[in-house]
Amino acid sequence: MIRRGRRARSAEAPTRKVDYHNLRNPFPPMNAFTEDRIEALHQASLTVLEDIGIKVLLPEARKLFAQGGARVEDEMVFIGRDMVEAAIASAPKSILMKAAAPERDLTLELGRLVFQPGAGAPHATDLVRGRRPGTIRDFREMVQITQAFDVLHMVPPLVEAQDVPVELRHYAMTEAELTLSDKVPFLYSRGTPQVRDGFQMIRDFRGLSDAEFQAQPWCYTIINTNSPRVIDMPMAQGLIDFARAGQMSIVTPFTLMGAMAPVTVAGAMTLSHAEALAAITLTQLTKPGAPVCYGTFTSNVDMKSGAPAFGTPEHFTASLVAGQLARRLGLPWRCAGGSAANINDAQAANETQFALWGCLMAGATVVIHSAGWLEGGLTVSFEKIITDLEVLQMVAELCAGTPASDADIALDALREVQPSGHFFGATHTMERYQTQFYEPLVGDWSNFGTWTERGEVDANHRAIGIWQEIVENGTAPAHDPDRIAGLSEFIARRTQEGGAAPES
Amino acid sequence: MIRRGRRARSAEAPTRKVDYHNLRNPFPPMNAFTEDRIEALHQASLTVLEDIGIKVLLPEARKLFAQGGARVEDEMVFIGRDMVEAAIASAPKSILMKAAAPERDLTLELGRLVFQPGAGAPHATDLVRGRRPGTIRDFREMVQITQAFDVLHMVPPLVEAQDVPVELRHYAMTEAELTLSDKVPFLYSRGTPQVRDGFQMIRDFRGLSDAEFQAQPWCYTIINTNSPRVIDMPMAQGLIDFARAGQMSIVTPFTLMGAMAPVTVAGAMTLSHAEALAAITLTQLTKPGAPVCYGTFTSNVDMKSGAPAFGTPEHFTASLVAGQLARRLGLPWRCAGGSAANINDAQAANETQFALWGCLMAGATVVIHSAGWLEGGLTVSFEKIITDLEVLQMVAELCAGTPASDADIALDALREVQPSGHFFGATHTMERYQTQFYEPLVGDWSNFGTWTERGEVDANHRAIGIWQEIVENGTAPAHDPDRIAGLSEFIARRTQEGGAAPES
């Protein structure tokens, strides 16, 4: 569908059509620091890599760093400024991500805007079934919801399918992503055997040769460094495997100020930037020109309890600094929303939207956790996906721009309607009213009396019907039945072989 | 108080101090239209005033327009471009609003940022007492809440005190504003007798001579034109009375696209701009240099039901256009947030914050309805004032900027903490942790287990205790007891004389 409005329209009524897929960020970028302080921060990050070093647990990765000229002492790697600058130069500035159909392809470059719902949560929650450990059913349903809204552009690892054994989980998740969606799919980096399985499933399901698959990125992974200053085994392996196969890594140090990063925005971003540059360097040492996305996820903690916080002023400012650094590099980059609230209340809505505006004004290319994320990422809420989607759709409307022709200025209508009159029946209005305004997804604009008569249903409870309809009646995209059968056969065979356990 | 955090701090702990009073907008202004289309819109507005005309119901106002060179036909006034441009030139570009104390004074000019809570509502609501027609008790309590937060800068007409007879209501409201607050007070323009009473109360309570009172603005009114193209009796009289007394008018056409304004953003803003310019012109014809604030409140309606909507993409874009027009004029200006939701749920939070960002990116000087406004202005919610205040305080934090010195970049801390270590105990952290981060007002960052043990209280219900504490234990600013007594005597005398009925 193009977009979803709350009400069904009659067959005759013209439909409002707005392109929610190809978004360009219309918001002027905001700087938190002066350009010379950004340069100082960048240089400090290079000093971290060159003098203080980063611990790299995977021998193969240390070997690649050493071959590239880094000094390696035991597990510590010291990466020279020249190596980092060479990697920044060879990393692509524009990346075409391939989906099942060209209209779902995504160009990632500075100035573009891509949304992902909340991801990586161990729990799922909704108002019908309650909060529970995530299951493959939850994952499949959330893929359906992601598929149903044009303003969500990539499929992320929404919730963990904890009811599927770890050595088989990647089959179930990838099958769901491929069959229930035609958008760009995600693969976890949990060791080469799982990654190889994933590449094979996507290659065959898309009907590609090895060469065709490797020529362009058809999927992506997310790489979290282990802050401070560690790249662990599966993350390093993922960077290498994805770069080698021409697939995309999104690098995201998770640097909470005061916990795994310095208590200041400037210090936390120095660490985040250093770690991101180390990971980017590893991709370019593996294969110059390999697609890689710069990223950050920097917020603060409650200094009394250590609890992480999101959608705070510090989170917002860190996003702005990351945007300035990304523009310094010229690379597409990922930023993150989020909320620490435990339910989808006013706090949850406010934190998520506040964090979103930080990402938007930072000029983020990809905004992850932009819908549904609760409890600092421990839960994705079905209803919150829907209520947050309202905001994303409204942002997409702003991306479309607003006409300002003489006909829009409407001097004729202003002449036509008398003082104290109204414009409901004006010719200018009649010609436009059916398609002029954004129609809300879950927002209810009825007056208090009507709303009371209808049972005083809040946004959260109105959202239930919206996700249920998608889950129950949603149709999967039309995929080639032979490829679906092939995918099933592959999974059956690999399952019989014992699958592939995650590596750590 | 400087600002309010949720938790009490021990006496020894250093307190975080951020100036929430003198805010400058740190957000880069966003343009919705190109500069040449803004100029076309401005010229179209001048054509509306010159050729199509505006209906002015007050004879004295028509006389002032005529003396200034306007063509007057019956009640219709046709205002030449030159008259409007002269008014724009004479209107002050910077206005110092005087409060009870210099530290509460406000400078209104482009680049400044001032917040007001929701205003003008017939109803009040809270979770303890329910939704009801507003009373003087509600008004007094909301003045206390407005006083308690530095991020709220002016006292607006929060809710209508419907339990006080109309001829005495302005005494009760002004008394509450003056005695329970030391911030800039509001007066309704409901005819000269009430306005004269209000001026006298403020003049005497501030201990001023007539000349001192008239030399600077000590209070403000809000002027809503009757769109389309009408300035009614009390509004025109208010513009004249306030200008004559050197007090401030905030001009706000309320132009809902598709209802009292064209269905397009460009058309609605053309009308809004024309009406605002007519009102500004009247103030300058009355007294050149009289303080006046440009303003707009332009959103859309649901074209099926006619219900007004707020916090929509169209509302956001109209705010941006208003900001461009205000910069064209060089005048301080007022913009508005708002929500059409019926309770303080995710919709309410999202609409209010979305509208807020429209105001912020439009460069609004004054943002009204920035906290507490529900049902498109029919109700102000005690709890929603609190949950929206969280967002305003976070915006104020962004206004303060973030340090980026070498000490903040923290290379020493990055050297000190080992890979996979943490920064909780680092020297750099210990020196800063007590004052580094914004502390939430109503946000709860505890984890799901703790939050569940504490009774699963949502933000709305946590807000109850916050406003109750202010209402029950809040102390009024220290005012001169003689002036309080004088105010009571004035009100007693005027009450005995029958008060002053509103005029319409």
JSON list of C-alpha atoms in Angstrom, two decimals, chain A residues 10-126:
[
{"chain": "A", "resi": 10, "resn": "SER", "atom": "CA", "xyz": [-15.04, 5.05, -0.94]},
{"chain": "A", "resi": 11, "resn": "ALA", "atom": "CA", "xyz": [-14.03, 3.70, -4.30]},
{"chain": "A", "resi": 12, "resn": "GLU", "atom": "CA", "xyz": [-14.76, 6.98, -6.10]},
{"chain": "A", "resi": 13, "resn": "ALA", "atom": "CA", "xyz": [-12.87, 9.32, -3.79]},
{"chain": "A", "resi": 14, "resn": "PRO", "atom": "CA", "xyz": [-9.48, 10.46, -5.04]},
{"chain": "A", "resi": 15, "resn": "THR", "atom": "CA", "xyz": [-6.70, 9.02, -2.92]},
{"chain": "A", "resi": 16, "resn": "ARG", "atom": "CA", "xyz": [-3.94, 11.10, -1.44]},
{"chain": "A", "resi": 17, "resn": "LYS", "atom": "CA", "xyz": [-0.61, 9.78, -2.69]},
{"chain": "A", "resi": 18, "resn": "VAL", "atom": "CA", "xyz": [2.63, 10.78, -1.07]},
{"chain": "A", "resi": 19, "resn": "ASP", "atom": "CA", "xyz": [5.94, 9.01, -1.70]},
{"chain": "A", "resi": 20, "resn": "TYR", "atom": "CA", "xyz": [7.06, 7.80, 1.73]},
{"chain": "A", "resi": 21, "resn": "HIS", "atom": "CA", "xyz": [9.86, 5.68, 0.30]},
{"chain": "A", "resi": 22, "resn": "ASN", "atom": "CA", "xyz": [12.35, 8.08, -1.27]},
{"chain": "A", "resi": 23, "resn": "LEU", "atom": "CA", "xyz": [12.81, 10.53, 1.56]},
{"chain": "A", "resi": 24, "resn": "ARG", "atom": "CA", "xyz": [15.29, 13.34, 1.62]},
{"chain": "A", "resi": 25, "resn": "ASN", "atom": "CA", "xyz": [15.89, 15.07, 4.93]},
{"chain": "A", "resi": 26, "resn": "PRO", "atom": "CA", "xyz": [14.39, 18.57, 4.64]},
{"chain": "A", "resi": 27, "resn": "PHE", "atom": "CA", "xyz": [15.62, 19.79, 8.04]},
{"chain": "A", "resi": 28, "resn": "PRO", "atom": "CA", "xyz": [18.60, 22.13, 8.20]},
{"chain": "A", "resi": 29, "resn": "PRO", "atom": "CA", "xyz": [21.44, 20.33, 10.00]},
{"chain": "A", "resi": 30, "resn": "MET", "atom": "CA", "xyz": [22.17, 21.62, 13.48]},
{"chain": "A", "resi": 31, "resn": "ASN", "atom": "CA", "xyz": [25.68, 21.85, 14.86]},
{"chain": "A", "resi": 32, "resn": "ALA", "atom": "CA", "xyz": [26.37, 21.22, 18.55]},
{"chain": "A", "resi": 33, "resn": "PHE", "atom": "CA", "xyz": [30.06, 22.09, 18.42]},
{"chain": "A", "resi": 34, "resn": "THR", "atom": "CA", "xyz": [32.06, 24.54, 16.35]},
{"chain": "A", "resi": 35, "resn": "GLU", "atom": "CA", "xyz": [33.88, 23.11, 13.34]},
{"chain": "A", "resi": 36, "resn": "ASP", "atom": "CA", "xyz": [37.28, 23.48, 15.02]},
{"chain": "A", "resi": 37, "resn": "ARG", "atom": "CA", "xyz": [36.09, 21.50, 18.07]},
{"chain": "A", "resi": 38, "resn": "ILE", "atom": "CA", "xyz": [34.72, 18.79, 15.78]},
{"chain": "A", "resi": 39, "resn": "GLU", "atom": "CA", "xyz": [38.15, 18.63, 14.18]},
{"chain": "A", "resi": 40, "resn": "ALA", "atom": "CA", "xyz": [39.73, 18.46, 17.66]},
{"chain": "A", "resi": 41, "resn": "LEU", "atom": "CA", "xyz": [37.38, 15.61, 18.55]},
{"chain": "A", "resi": 42, "resn": "HIS", "atom": "CA", "xyz": [38.20, 13.78, 15.31]},
{"chain": "A", "resi": 43, "resn": "GLN", "atom": "CA", "xyz": [41.92, 14.18, 15.98]},
{"chain": "A", "resi": 44, "resn": "ALA", "atom": "CA", "xyz": [41.47, 12.97, 19.57]},
{"chain": "A", "resi": 45, "resn": "SER", "atom": "CA", "xyz": [39.75, 9.85, 18.21]},
{"chain": "A", "resi": 46, "resn": "LEU", "atom": "CA", "xyz": [42.69, 9.26, 15.89]},
{"chain": "A", "resi": 47, "resn": "THR", "atom": "CA", "xyz": [44.98, 9.62, 18.91]},
{"chain": "A", "resi": 48, "resn": "VAL", "atom": "CA", "xyz": [42.93, 7.01, 20.76]},
{"chain": "A", "resi": 49, "resn": "LEU", "atom": "CA", "xyz": [43.41, 4.58, 17.86]},
{"chain": "A", "resi": 50, "resn": "GLU", "atom": "CA", "xyz": [47.08, 5.40, 17.30]},
{"chain": "A", "resi": 51, "resn": "ASP", "atom": "CA", "xyz": [48.39, 5.74, 20.88]},
{"chain": "A", "resi": 52, "resn": "ILE", "atom": "CA", "xyz": [45.91, 4.16, 23.29]},
{"chain": "A", "resi": 53, "resn": "GLY", "atom": "CA", "xyz": [44.82, 1.34, 21.06]},
{"chain": "A", "resi": 54, "resn": "ILE", "atom": "CA", "xyz": [41.82, -0.93, 20.65]},
{"chain": "A", "resi": 55, "resn": "LYS", "atom": "CA", "xyz": [41.50, -4.55, 21.70]},
{"chain": "A", "resi": 56, "resn": "VAL", "atom": "CA", "xyz": [40.62, -6.86, 18.81]},
{"chain": "A", "resi": 57, "resn": "LEU", "atom": "CA", "xyz": [39.76, -10.41, 19.89]},
{"chain": "A", "resi": 58, "resn": "LEU", "atom": "CA", "xyz": [39.74, -12.10, 16.48]},
{"chain": "A", "resi": 59, "resn": "PRO", "atom": "CA", "xyz": [43.21, -13.19, 15.26]},
{"chain": "A", "resi": 60, "resn": "GLU", "atom": "CA", "xyz": [42.19, -12.84, 11.60]},
{"chain": "A", "resi": 61, "resn": "ALA", "atom": "CA", "xyz": [41.19, -9.24, 12.19]},
{"chain": "A", "resi": 62, "resn": "ARG", "atom": "CA", "xyz": [44.46, -8.45, 13.99]},
{"chain": "A", "resi": 63, "resn": "LYS", "atom": "CA", "xyz": [46.29, -9.96, 11.04]},
{"chain": "A", "resi": 64, "resn": "LEU", "atom": "CA", "xyz": [44.42, -7.71, 8.62]},
{"chain": "A", "resi": 65, "resn": "PHE", "atom": "CA", "xyz": [45.22, -4.67, 10.77]},
{"chain": "A", "resi": 66, "resn": "ALA", "atom": "CA", "xyz": [48.89, -5.69, 10.95]},
{"chain": "A", "resi": 67, "resn": "GLN", "atom": "CA", "xyz": [49.09, -6.24, 7.21]},
{"chain": "A", "resi": 68, "resn": "GLY", "atom": "CA", "xyz": [47.64, -2.76, 6.75]},
{"chain": "A", "resi": 69, "resn": "GLY", "atom": "CA", "xyz": [50.42, -1.27, 8.85]},
{"chain": "A", "resi": 70, "resn": "ALA", "atom": "CA", "xyz": [48.98, -1.25, 12.37]},
{"chain": "A", "resi": 71, "resn": "ARG", "atom": "CA", "xyz": [51.14, -2.01, 15.38]},
{"chain": "A", "resi": 72, "resn": "VAL", "atom": "CA", "xyz": [49.81, -5.13, 17.16]},
{"chain": "A", "resi": 73, "resn": "GLU", "atom": "CA", "xyz": [50.80, -6.05, 20.72]},
{"chain": "A", "resi": 74, "resn": "ASP", "atom": "CA", "xyz": [49.06, -9.17, 22.00]},
{"chain": "A", "resi": 75, "resn": "GLU", "atom": "CA", "xyz": [45.37, -8.38, 21.46]},
{"chain": "A", "resi": 76, "resn": "MET", "atom": "CA", "xyz": [45.89, -4.62, 21.32]},
{"chain": "A", "resi": 77, "resn": "VAL", "atom": "CA", "xyz": [45.91, -2.92, 17.93]},
{"chain": "A", "resi": 78, "resn": "PHE", "atom": "CA", "xyz": [47.29, 0.59, 17.35]},
{"chain": "A", "resi": 79, "resn": "ILE", "atom": "CA", "xyz": [45.99, 2.05, 14.11]},
{"chain": "A", "resi": 80, "resn": "GLY", "atom": "CA", "xyz": [47.84, 4.92, 12.48]},
{"chain": "A", "resi": 81, "resn": "ARG", "atom": "CA", "xyz": [46.04, 8.08, 11.35]},
{"chain": "A", "resi": 82, "resn": "ASP", "atom": "CA", "xyz": [47.05, 7.46, 7.74]},
{"chain": "A", "resi": 83, "resn": "MET", "atom": "CA", "xyz": [45.36, 4.02, 7.76]},
{"chain": "A", "resi": 84, "resn": "VAL", "atom": "CA", "xyz": [42.15, 5.52, 9.10]},
{"chain": "A", "resi": 85, "resn": "GLU", "atom": "CA", "xyz": [42.15, 8.38, 6.63]},
{"chain": "A", "resi": 86, "resn": "ALA", "atom": "CA", "xyz": [42.75, 5.90, 3.78]},
{"chain": "A", "resi": 87, "resn": "ALA", "atom": "CA", "xyz": [39.76, 3.86, 4.94]},
{"chain": "A", "resi": 88, "resn": "ILE", "atom": "CA", "xyz": [37.56, 6.96, 5.09]},
{"chain": "A", "resi": 89, "resn": "ALA", "atom": "CA", "xyz": [38.63, 7.76, 1.56]},
{"chain": "A", "resi": 90, "resn": "SER", "atom": "CA", "xyz": [37.89, 4.30, 0.17]},
{"chain": "A", "resi": 91, "resn": "ALA", "atom": "CA", "xyz": [34.55, 3.77, 1.95]},
{"chain": "A", "resi": 92, "resn": "PRO", "atom": "CA", "xyz": [31.68, 4.47, -0.47]},
{"chain": "A", "resi": 93, "resn": "LYS", "atom": "CA", "xyz": [29.85, 7.75, 0.01]},
{"chain": "A", "resi": 94, "resn": "SER", "atom": "CA", "xyz": [26.68, 6.44, -1.62]},
{"chain": "A", "resi": 95, "resn": "ILE", "atom": "CA", "xyz": [25.39, 2.91, -1.22]},
{"chain": "A", "resi": 96, "resn": "LEU", "atom": "CA", "xyz": [22.57, 1.35, -3.22]},
{"chain": "A", "resi": 97, "resn": "MET", "atom": "CA", "xyz": [20.91, -1.28, -1.04]},
{"chain": "A", "resi": 98, "resn": "LYS", "atom": "CA", "xyz": [19.10, -3.88, -3.14]},
{"chain": "A", "resi": 99, "resn": "ALA", "atom": "CA", "xyz": [15.69, -5.19, -2.12]},
{"chain": "A", "resi": 100, "resn": "ALA", "atom": "CA", "xyz": [13.32, -7.70, -3.76]},
{"chain": "A", "resi": 101, "resn": "ALA", "atom": "CA", "xyz": [12.09, -5.09, -6.21]},
{"chain": "A", "resi": 102, "resn": "PRO", "atom": "CA", "xyz": [13.68, -1.91, -7.58]},
{"chain": "A", "resi": 103, "resn": "GLU", "atom": "CA", "xyz": [11.01, 0.28, -5.97]},
{"chain": "A", "resi": 104, "resn": "ARG", "atom": "CA", "xyz": [12.13, -1.04, -2.59]},
{"chain": "A", "resi": 105, "resn": "ASP", "atom": "CA", "xyz": [15.83, -0.34, -3.22]},
{"chain": "A", "resi": 106, "resn": "LEU", "atom": "CA", "xyz": [17.38, 2.28, -0.97]},
{"chain": "A", "resi": 107, "resn": "THR", "atom": "CA", "xyz": [20.14, 4.76, -1.62]},
{"chain": "A", "resi": 108, "resn": "LEU", "atom": "CA", "xyz": [22.10, 5.47, 1.54]},
{"chain": "A", "resi": 109, "resn": "GLU", "atom": "CA", "xyz": [24.03, 8.72, 1.38]},
{"chain": "A", "resi": 110, "resn": "LEU", "atom": "CA", "xyz": [24.11, 11.98, 3.29]},
{"chain": "A", "resi": 111, "resn": "GLY", "atom": "CA", "xyz": [20.82, 13.80, 2.78]},
{"chain": "A", "resi": 112, "resn": "ARG", "atom": "CA", "xyz": [18.66, 10.67, 2.53]},
{"chain": "A", "resi": 113, "resn": "LEU", "atom": "CA", "xyz": [16.33, 9.57, 5.29]},
{"chain": "A", "resi": 114, "resn": "VAL", "atom": "CA", "xyz": [15.52, 5.94, 6.10]},
{"chain": "A", "resi": 115, "resn": "PHE", "atom": "CA", "xyz": [13.51, 4.64, 9.05]},
{"chain": "A", "resi": 116, "resn": "GLN", "atom": "CA", "xyz": [13.68, 1.32, 10.88]},
{"chain": "A", "resi": 117, "resn": "PRO", "atom": "CA", "xyz": [11.40, 0.24, 13.71]},
{"chain": "A", "resi": 118, "resn": "GLY", "atom": "CA", "xyz": [12.77, -0.74, 17.10]},
{"chain": "A", "resi": 119, "resn": "ALA", "atom": "CA", "xyz": [15.09, -3.74, 17.04]},
{"chain": "A", "resi": 120, "resn": "GLY", "atom": "CA", "xyz": [17.06, -6.27, 18.98]},
{"chain": "A", "resi": 121, "resn": "ALA", "atom": "CA", "xyz": [14.65, -6.61, 21.88]},
{"chain": "A", "resi": 122, "resn": "PRO", "atom": "CA", "xyz": [14.47, -9.81, 23.95]},
{"chain": "A", "resi": 123, "resn": "HIS", "atom": "CA", "xyz": [10.80, -9.11, 24.75]},
{"chain": "A", "resi": 124, "resn": "ALA", "atom": "CA", "xyz": [7.64, -8.26, 22.87]},
{"chain": "A", "resi": 125, "resn": "THR", "atom": "CA", "xyz": [4.57, -6.67, 24.35]},
{"chain": "A", "resi": 126, "resn": "ASP", "atom": "CA", "xyz": [1.04, -5.81, 23.37]}
]
